[in-house]
Amino acid sequence: MGKQKVKLNICGLDCVVATDEREEDVREAAKVVEQAINGIIEQNSRASITLAAIVTALSYYDDMRRAVQSADNLRSQIKNYLEDASRARLEADEARREIERMKKEIKVLRSRLSGGAVPNAENGDDAPSAPEAAAPAPMPSGNYVKPSLVDVLPEQESFVSFFEKKDE
């Protein structure tokens, strides 16, 4: 669609506008601008059409500037949300991998508990092989009900007696 010329009459002033927009959209914009100019003239009867047009232009510029700032803020928020979503997706993927690793480890440990064969990398299982179980430590024997009193050395006695309550 090429440029088309649209003839407009805004507040008694004829003008021709060359545009790529649809004629209906251009006429609607002209109608809104004319209403804004007439509204300013009604508020202040001493205002000329030129002054009202300038005030209308400033008002629309301010609205446009605020809309651009708002759009920039929204873009920034969306960018932050997308970064957060990406980070959360990576964390979820990492958590899934950790769950799979732990499931394999549980499978290996259950297999060991049941006395079955332990799957390893040769059998196609990626679970790391655990170290061999150590032999149980020998249990000391003796009477633990009443331990025998040990002779206290003089320097130990003075250290311990430092913290004891004395009746002196």
Coordinates of C-alpha atoms in Angstrom, one line a residue:
M1 CA 0.0 0.0 0.0
G2 CA 1.6 3.3 -1.1
K3 CA 1.2 6.7 0.3
Q4 CA -2.2 8.2 -0.1
K5 CA -3.3 11.8 0.3
V6 CA -6.1 12.5 2.8
K7 CA -7.8 16.0 2.8
L8 CA -8.7 17.1 6.4
N9 CA -10.5 20.1 7.9
I10 CA -9.4 20.7 11.5
C11 CA -11.0 23.7 13.2
G12 CA -11.8 25.3 9.9
L13 CA -8.3 24.8 8.5
D14 CA -8.0 22.6 5.4
C15 CA -4.9 20.5 5.0
V16 CA -3.8 17.5 3.0
V17 CA -1.8 14.7 4.6
A18 CA 0.2 12.1 2.8
T19 CA 0.2 8.9 4.8
D20 CA 0.6 5.1 4.7
E21 CA -2.2 4.7 7.2
R22 CA -5.8 3.9 6.4
E23 CA -8.0 7.0 5.6
E24 CA -10.4 6.1 8.4
D25 CA -7.6 6.0 11.0
V26 CA -6.3 9.4 9.8
R27 CA -9.8 11.0 9.9
E28 CA -10.4 9.6 13.4
A29 CA -7.0 11.1 14.6
A30 CA -8.0 14.5 13.1
K31 CA -11.4 14.3 14.8
V32 CA -9.7 13.6 18.2
V33 CA -7.2 16.5 17.7
E34 CA -10.0 18.9 16.7
Q35 CA -12.0 17.9 19.8
A36 CA -9.0 18.6 22.0
I37 CA -8.3 22.0 20.5
N38 CA -12.0 23.0 20.8
G39 CA -11.9 21.8 24.5
I40 CA -9.0 24.1 25.2
I41 CA -10.7 27.0 23.5
E42 CA -13.9 26.4 25.5
Q43 CA -11.9 26.4 28.7
N44 CA -10.2 29.7 27.9
S45 CA -12.1 31.9 25.4
R46 CA -9.1 34.2 24.9
A47 CA -7.0 31.3 23.6
S48 CA -6.4 31.4 19.8
I49 CA -6.6 28.3 17.7
T50 CA -2.8 28.4 17.3
L51 CA -2.3 28.5 21.1
A52 CA -4.8 25.7 21.6
A53 CA -3.1 23.7 18.9
I54 CA 0.3 24.2 20.6
V55 CA -1.2 23.2 24.0
T56 CA -2.8 20.1 22.4
A57 CA 0.5 19.1 20.8
L58 CA 2.3 19.5 24.1
S59 CA -0.3 17.4 25.8
Y60 CA -0.1 14.7 23.2
Y61 CA 3.7 14.8 23.3
D62 CA 3.6 14.4 27.1
D63 CA 1.2 11.5 26.8
M64 CA 3.4 9.9 24.2
R65 CA 6.6 10.3 26.3
R66 CA 4.9 8.7 29.3
A67 CA 3.7 5.9 27.1
V68 CA 7.2 5.3 25.8
Q69 CA 8.6 5.3 29.3
S70 CA 5.9 2.9 30.4
A71 CA 6.7 0.6 27.5
D72 CA 10.4 0.7 28.3
N73 CA 9.7 -0.2 31.9
L74 CA 7.5 -3.1 30.8
R75 CA 10.2 -4.3 28.4
S76 CA 12.7 -4.2 31.2
Q77 CA 10.3 -6.1 33.5
I78 CA 9.6 -8.7 30.8
K79 CA 13.4 -9.1 30.2
N80 CA 13.9 -9.7 34.0
Y81 CA 11.0 -12.2 34.0
L82 CA 12.5 -14.0 31.0
E83 CA 15.9 -14.2 32.7
D84 CA 14.3 -15.4 35.9
A85 CA 12.3 -18.0 34.0
S86 CA 15.5 -19.2 32.2
R87 CA 17.3 -19.4 35.4
A88 CA 14.5 -21.4 37.0
R89 CA 14.4 -23.7 33.9
L90 CA 18.1 -24.4 34.3
E91 CA 17.7 -25.1 38.0
A92 CA 14.8 -27.4 37.3
D93 CA 16.9 -29.3 34.7
E94 CA 19.8 -29.5 37.2
A95 CA 17.4 -30.8 39.9
R96 CA 16.0 -33.5 37.4
R97 CA 19.6 -34.6 36.7
E98 CA 20.3 -34.8 40.4
I99 CA 17.2 -36.8 41.0
E100 CA 18.1 -39.3 38.2
R101 CA 21.6 -39.6 39.7
M102 CA 20.2 -40.2 43.2
K103 CA 17.7 -42.8 41.8
K104 CA 20.6 -44.7 40.3
E105 CA 22.5 -44.4 43.6
I106 CA 19.5 -45.7 45.5
K107 CA 19.2 -48.6 43.1
V108 CA 22.9 -49.5 43.7
L109 CA 22.5 -49.2 47.5
R110 CA 19.3 -51.3 47.5
S111 CA 21.1 -53.9 45.4
R112 CA 23.9 -54.1 47.9
L113 CA 21.5 -54.4 50.8
S114 CA 19.7 -57.2 49.2
G115 CA 23.0 -59.0 48.4
G116 CA 22.4 -58.9 44.7
A117 CA 24.9 -58.0 42.0
V118 CA 25.9 -54.4 41.9
P119 CA 25.4 -52.8 38.5
N120 CA 28.3 -50.8 37.3
A121 CA 29.5 -48.9 34.3
E122 CA 30.4 -52.1 32.5
N123 CA 26.7 -53.2 32.8
G124 CA 25.5 -49.9 31.3
D125 CA 24.8 -48.2 34.7
D126 CA 26.4 -44.8 35.2
A127 CA 26.2 -45.0 39.0
P128 CA 29.6 -44.7 40.7
S129 CA 30.7 -47.8 42.4
A130 CA 30.9 -47.4 46.2
P131 CA 34.0 -48.4 48.1
E132 CA 34.2 -51.9 49.6
A133 CA 32.6 -52.2 53.0
A134 CA 35.3 -52.1 55.8
A135 CA 35.5 -55.0 58.3
P136 CA 33.7 -54.2 61.6
A137 CA 35.8 -52.7 64.3
P138 CA 36.5 -54.9 67.3
M139 CA 34.3 -54.2 70.3
P140 CA 36.3 -53.6 73.5
S141 CA 35.2 -55.7 76.4
G142 CA 35.0 -54.7 80.1
N143 CA 32.9 -53.4 82.9
Y144 CA 31.5 -50.0 81.9
V145 CA 29.0 -49.7 84.8
K146 CA 31.5 -48.2 87.3
P147 CA 34.6 -46.9 85.8
S148 CA 37.6 -47.0 88.1
L149 CA 38.9 -43.7 89.5
V150 CA 42.1 -42.6 87.9
D151 CA 44.8 -41.0 89.9
V152 CA 44.7 -37.2 89.3
L153 CA 48.0 -35.4 88.7
P154 CA 48.6 -32.3 90.8
E155 CA 48.5 -29.8 87.8
Q156 CA 45.2 -31.4 86.7
E157 CA 43.8 -31.2 90.2
S158 CA 44.5 -27.4 90.4
F159 CA 42.9 -26.8 87.0
V160 CA 39.8 -28.7 87.9
S161 CA 39.6 -27.3 91.4
F162 CA 39.7 -23.8 89.8
F163 CA 36.1 -24.3 88.6
E164 CA 34.7 -26.1 91.7
K165 CA 32.7 -24.2 94.3
K166 CA 34.7 -23.9 97.5
D167 CA 33.1 -23.6 101.0
E168 CA 35.9 -21.5 102.4

